[in-house]
CSV table of C-alpha atoms in Angstrom, one decimal:
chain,number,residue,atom,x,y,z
A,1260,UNK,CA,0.0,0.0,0.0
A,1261,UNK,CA,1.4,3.9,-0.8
A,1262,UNK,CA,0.0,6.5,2.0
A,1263,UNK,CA,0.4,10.0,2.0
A,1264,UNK,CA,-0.2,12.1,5.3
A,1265,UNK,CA,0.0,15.9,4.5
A,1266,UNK,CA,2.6,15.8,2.0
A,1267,UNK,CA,4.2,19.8,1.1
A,1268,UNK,CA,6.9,20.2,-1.2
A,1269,UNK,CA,8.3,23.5,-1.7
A,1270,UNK,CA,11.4,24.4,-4.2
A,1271,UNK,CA,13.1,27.2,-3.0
A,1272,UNK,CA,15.8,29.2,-5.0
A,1273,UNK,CA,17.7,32.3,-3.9
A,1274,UNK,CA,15.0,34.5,-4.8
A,1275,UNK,CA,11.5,32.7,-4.3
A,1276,UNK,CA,9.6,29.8,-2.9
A,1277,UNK,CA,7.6,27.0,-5.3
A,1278,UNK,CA,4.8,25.7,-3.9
A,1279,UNK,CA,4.3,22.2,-5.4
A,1280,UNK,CA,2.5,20.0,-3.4
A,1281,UNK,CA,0.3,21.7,-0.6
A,1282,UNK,CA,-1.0,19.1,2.6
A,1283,UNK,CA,-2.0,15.7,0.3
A,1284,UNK,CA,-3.0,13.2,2.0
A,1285,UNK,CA,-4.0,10.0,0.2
A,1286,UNK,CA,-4.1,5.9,0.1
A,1287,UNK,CA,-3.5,3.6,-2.6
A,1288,UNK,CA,-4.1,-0.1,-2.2
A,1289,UNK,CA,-2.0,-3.2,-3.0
A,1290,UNK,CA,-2.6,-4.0,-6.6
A,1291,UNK,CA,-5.0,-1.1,-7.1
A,1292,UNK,CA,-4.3,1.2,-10.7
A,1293,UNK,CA,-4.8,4.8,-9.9
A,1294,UNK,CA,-4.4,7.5,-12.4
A,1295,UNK,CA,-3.1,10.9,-11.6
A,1296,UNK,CA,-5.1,13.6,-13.7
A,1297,UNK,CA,-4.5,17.4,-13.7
A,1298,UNK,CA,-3.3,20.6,-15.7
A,1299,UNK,CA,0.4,21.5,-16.1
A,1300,UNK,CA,2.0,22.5,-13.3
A,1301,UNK,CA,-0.3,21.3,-11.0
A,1302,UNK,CA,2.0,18.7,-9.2
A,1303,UNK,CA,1.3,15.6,-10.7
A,1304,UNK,CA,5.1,14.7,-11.6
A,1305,UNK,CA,6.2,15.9,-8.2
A,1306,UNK,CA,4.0,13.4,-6.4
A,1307,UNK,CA,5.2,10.3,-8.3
A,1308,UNK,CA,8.4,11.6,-7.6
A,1309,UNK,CA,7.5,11.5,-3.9
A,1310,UNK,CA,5.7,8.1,-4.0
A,1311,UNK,CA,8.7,6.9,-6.1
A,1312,UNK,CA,11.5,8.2,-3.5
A,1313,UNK,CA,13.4,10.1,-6.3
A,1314,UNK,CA,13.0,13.1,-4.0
A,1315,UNK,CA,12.0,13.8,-0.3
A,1316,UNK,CA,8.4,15.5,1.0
A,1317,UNK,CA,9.0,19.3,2.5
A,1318,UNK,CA,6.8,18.3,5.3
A,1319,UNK,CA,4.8,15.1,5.6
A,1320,UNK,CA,4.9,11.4,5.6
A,1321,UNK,CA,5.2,8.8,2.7
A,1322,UNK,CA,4.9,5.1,3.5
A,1323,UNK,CA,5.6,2.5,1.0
A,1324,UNK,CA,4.3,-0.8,1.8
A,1325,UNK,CA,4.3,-0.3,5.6
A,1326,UNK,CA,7.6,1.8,5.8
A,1327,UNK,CA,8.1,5.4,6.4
A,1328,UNK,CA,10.2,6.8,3.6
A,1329,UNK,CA,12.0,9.5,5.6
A,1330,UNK,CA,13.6,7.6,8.4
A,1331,UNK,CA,15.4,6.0,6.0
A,1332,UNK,CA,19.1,6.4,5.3
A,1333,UNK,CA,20.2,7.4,1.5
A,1334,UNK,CA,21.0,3.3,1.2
A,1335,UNK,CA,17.9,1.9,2.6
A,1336,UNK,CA,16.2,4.0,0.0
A,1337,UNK,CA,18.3,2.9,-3.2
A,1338,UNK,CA,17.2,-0.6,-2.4
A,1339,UNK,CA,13.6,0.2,-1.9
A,1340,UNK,CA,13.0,1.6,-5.4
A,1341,UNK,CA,15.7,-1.1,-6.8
A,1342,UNK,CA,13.4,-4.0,-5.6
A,1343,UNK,CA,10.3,-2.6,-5.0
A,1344,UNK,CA,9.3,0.1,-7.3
A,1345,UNK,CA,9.2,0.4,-11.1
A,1346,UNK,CA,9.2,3.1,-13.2
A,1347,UNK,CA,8.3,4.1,-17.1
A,1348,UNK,CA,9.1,7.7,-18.1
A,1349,UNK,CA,7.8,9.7,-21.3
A,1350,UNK,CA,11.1,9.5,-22.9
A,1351,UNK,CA,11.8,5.6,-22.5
A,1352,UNK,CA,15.3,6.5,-20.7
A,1353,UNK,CA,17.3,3.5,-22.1
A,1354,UNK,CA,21.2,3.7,-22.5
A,1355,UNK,CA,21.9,4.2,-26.3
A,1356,UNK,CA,25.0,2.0,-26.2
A,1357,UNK,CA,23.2,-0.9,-24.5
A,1358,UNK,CA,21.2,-3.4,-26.7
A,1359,UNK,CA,17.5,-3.9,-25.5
A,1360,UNK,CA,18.2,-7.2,-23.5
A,1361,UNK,CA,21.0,-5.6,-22.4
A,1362,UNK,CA,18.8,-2.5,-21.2
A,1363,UNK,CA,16.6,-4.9,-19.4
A,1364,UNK,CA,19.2,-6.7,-17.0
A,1365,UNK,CA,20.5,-3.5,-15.9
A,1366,UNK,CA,18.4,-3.3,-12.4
A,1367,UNK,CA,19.6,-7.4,-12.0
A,1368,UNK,CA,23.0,-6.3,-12.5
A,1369,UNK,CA,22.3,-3.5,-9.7
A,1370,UNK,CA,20.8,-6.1,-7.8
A,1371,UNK,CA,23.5,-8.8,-8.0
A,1372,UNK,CA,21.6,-11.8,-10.1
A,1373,UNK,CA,24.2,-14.1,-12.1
A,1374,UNK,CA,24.6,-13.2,-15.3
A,1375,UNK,CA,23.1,-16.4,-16.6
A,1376,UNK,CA,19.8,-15.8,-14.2
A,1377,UNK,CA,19.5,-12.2,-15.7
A,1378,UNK,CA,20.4,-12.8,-19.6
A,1379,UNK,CA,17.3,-15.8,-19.3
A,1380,UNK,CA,14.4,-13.4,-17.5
A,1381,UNK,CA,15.7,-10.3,-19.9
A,1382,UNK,CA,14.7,-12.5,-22.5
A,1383,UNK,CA,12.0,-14.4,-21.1
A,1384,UNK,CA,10.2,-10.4,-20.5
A,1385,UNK,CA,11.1,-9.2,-23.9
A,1386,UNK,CA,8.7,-12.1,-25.0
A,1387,UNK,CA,6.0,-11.1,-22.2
A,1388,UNK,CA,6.0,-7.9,-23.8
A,1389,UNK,CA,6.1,-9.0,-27.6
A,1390,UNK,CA,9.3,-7.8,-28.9
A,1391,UNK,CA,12.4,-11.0,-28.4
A,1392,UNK,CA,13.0,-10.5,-31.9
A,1393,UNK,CA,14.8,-7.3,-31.4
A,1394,UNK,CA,16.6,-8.5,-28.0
A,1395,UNK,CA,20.1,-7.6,-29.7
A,1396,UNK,CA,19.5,-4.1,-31.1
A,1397,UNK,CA,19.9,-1.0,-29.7
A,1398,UNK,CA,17.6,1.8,-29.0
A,1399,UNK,CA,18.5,4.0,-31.9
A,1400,UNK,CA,17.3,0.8,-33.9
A,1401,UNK,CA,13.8,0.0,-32.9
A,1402,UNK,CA,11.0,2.2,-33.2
A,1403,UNK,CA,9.2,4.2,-30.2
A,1404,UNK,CA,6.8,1.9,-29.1
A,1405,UNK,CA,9.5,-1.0,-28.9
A,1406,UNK,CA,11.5,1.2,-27.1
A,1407,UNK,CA,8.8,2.0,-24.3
A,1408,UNK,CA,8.2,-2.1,-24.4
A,1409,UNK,CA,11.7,-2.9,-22.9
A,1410,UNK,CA,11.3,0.1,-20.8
A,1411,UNK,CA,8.2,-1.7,-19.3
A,1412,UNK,CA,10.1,-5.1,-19.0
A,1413,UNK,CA,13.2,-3.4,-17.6
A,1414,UNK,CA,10.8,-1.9,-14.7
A,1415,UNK,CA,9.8,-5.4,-14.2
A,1416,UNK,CA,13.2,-6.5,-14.1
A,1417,UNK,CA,13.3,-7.2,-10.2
A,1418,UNK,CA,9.7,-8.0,-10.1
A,1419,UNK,CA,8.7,-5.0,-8.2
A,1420,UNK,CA,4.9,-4.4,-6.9
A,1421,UNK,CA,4.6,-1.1,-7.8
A,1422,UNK,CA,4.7,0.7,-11.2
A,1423,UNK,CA,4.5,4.3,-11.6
A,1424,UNK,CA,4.1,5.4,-15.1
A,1425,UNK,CA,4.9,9.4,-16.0
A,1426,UNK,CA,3.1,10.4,-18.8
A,1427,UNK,CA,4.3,6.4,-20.6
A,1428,UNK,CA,2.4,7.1,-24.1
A,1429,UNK,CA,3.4,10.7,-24.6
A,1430,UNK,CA,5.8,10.1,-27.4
A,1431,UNK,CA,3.9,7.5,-28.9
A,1432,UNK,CA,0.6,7.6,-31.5
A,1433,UNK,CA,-2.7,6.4,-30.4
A,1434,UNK,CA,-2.7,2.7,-31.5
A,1435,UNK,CA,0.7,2.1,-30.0
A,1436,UNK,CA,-0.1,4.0,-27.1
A,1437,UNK,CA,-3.1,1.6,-26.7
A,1438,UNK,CA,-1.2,-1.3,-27.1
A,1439,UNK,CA,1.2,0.0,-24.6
A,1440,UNK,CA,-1.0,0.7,-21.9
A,1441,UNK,CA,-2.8,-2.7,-23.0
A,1442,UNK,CA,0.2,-4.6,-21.4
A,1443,UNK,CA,0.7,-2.1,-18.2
A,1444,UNK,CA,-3.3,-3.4,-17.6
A,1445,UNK,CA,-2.3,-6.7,-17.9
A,1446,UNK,CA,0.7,-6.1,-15.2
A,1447,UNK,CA,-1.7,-4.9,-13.0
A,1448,UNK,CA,-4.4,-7.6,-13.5
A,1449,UNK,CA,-2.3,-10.6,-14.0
A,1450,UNK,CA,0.4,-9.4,-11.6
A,1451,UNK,CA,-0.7,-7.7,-8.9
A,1452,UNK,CA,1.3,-4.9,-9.5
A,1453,UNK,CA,0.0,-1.7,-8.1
A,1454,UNK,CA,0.1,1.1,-11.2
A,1455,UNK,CA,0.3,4.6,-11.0
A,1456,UNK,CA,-0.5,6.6,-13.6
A,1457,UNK,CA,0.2,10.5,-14.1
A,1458,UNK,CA,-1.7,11.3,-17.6
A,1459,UNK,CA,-3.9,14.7,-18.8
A,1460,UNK,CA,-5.2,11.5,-21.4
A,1461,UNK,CA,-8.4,10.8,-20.2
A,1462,UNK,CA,-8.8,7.9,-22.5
A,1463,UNK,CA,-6.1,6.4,-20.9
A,1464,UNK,CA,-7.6,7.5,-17.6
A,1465,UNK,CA,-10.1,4.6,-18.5
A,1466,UNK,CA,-7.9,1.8,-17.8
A,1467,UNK,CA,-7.3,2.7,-14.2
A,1468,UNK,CA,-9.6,1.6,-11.1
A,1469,UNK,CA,-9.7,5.2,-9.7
A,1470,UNK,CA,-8.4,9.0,-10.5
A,1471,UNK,CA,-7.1,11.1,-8.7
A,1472,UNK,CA,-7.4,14.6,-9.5
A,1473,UNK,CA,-4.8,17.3,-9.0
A,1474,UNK,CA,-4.7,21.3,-8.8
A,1475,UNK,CA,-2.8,23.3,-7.7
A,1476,UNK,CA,-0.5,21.1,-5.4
A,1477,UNK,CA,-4.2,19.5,-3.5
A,1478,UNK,CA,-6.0,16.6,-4.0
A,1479,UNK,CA,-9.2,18.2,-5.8
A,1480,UNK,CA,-12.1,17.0,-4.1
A,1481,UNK,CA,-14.7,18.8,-6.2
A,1482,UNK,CA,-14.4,16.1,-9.0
């Protein structure tokens, strides 16, 4: 389960203070798929962040599957999202010089799996997801939506139970965004995996079990 009790974050520079999240407080459940909906600006990326422990709350409390996120150390925290959190960004994020298997073992490699172990579930999730045949190309090779499939099976990588997905199909066109968000679903449903999803799509709003609505750094509790 992912809580947040009265989360703030503020970005302050020399000059002024940012405002991005203002006192959200919210539960998701173990395998539940919540999209996050709201306008730019409004905070959306800053709470996956949060949820995703790439960056620490102002003020507040996040607790990731029973565990309060700020008591611990730097360490504790790299191993949290390296076993149990995945993520898939807008822009795929895969190293050019690596082919897509390649791209795909990285968090095993991170994570200390033989190199036998990692080479067999590389491939074995480049099938889940459709695309073996390209295993030994690099990115610059395959097309978008290939690329954000062994983005998907690299976040699987270390099996984690959460997914957080920042804007996945923004790069892509409709059909292949479909397809794409087809096999996140099927994560969720077949897996167990909880998915969140930050989108201003509303049609891929649809696939989730809940949204969440966003403006201006609060939960919006008028929609």
């Amino acid at each position: 389960m992912i809580e947040l009790v009265d989360v703030h974050k503020v970005y302050r520079t020399q000059f002024y203070e940012v405002y991005a999240l203002n006192g959200v407080t919210m539960k998701i459940e173990s395998g539940e798929f919540v999209a996050i909906m709201g306008p730019s600006g409004s905070g959306k990326s800053t709470l996956l962040h949060l949820i995703g422990c790439l960056d620490k709350p102002t003020k507040g409390e996040v607790v990731i599957n029973g565990v309060q996120t700020s008591k611990l150390s730097d360490n504790e925290l790299t191993k949290l999202r390296r076993d149990a959190i995945g993520f898939i960004f807008q822009q795929y994020n895969l190293v050019p010089t690596l082919t897509a298997v390649e791209n795909v073992e990285l968090p095993m490699i991170f994570k200390g799996v033989p190199k036998e172990e990692r080479r067999k579930k590389a491939l074995k999730l480049l099938s889940q997801v459709g695309i073996e045949e390209i295993a030994n190309r690099k990115p610059n090779e395959i097309s978008g939506g290939q690329q954000q499939r062994v983005a998907i099976a690299r976040a699987m990588a270390n099996d984690p139970k959460i997914l957080l997905c920042d804007e996945p199909t923004g790069n892509l066109d409709s059909k292949t965004g479909r397809q794409v968000m087809e096999i996140i679903k099927r994560l969720n449903e077949e897996k167990n995996v909880t998915v969140v999803l930050v989108t201003h799509d509303l049609s891929l709003a649809d696939y989730a079990d809940r949204i969440v609505r966003i403006r201006d750094g609060r939960v919006d509790l008028s929609s």
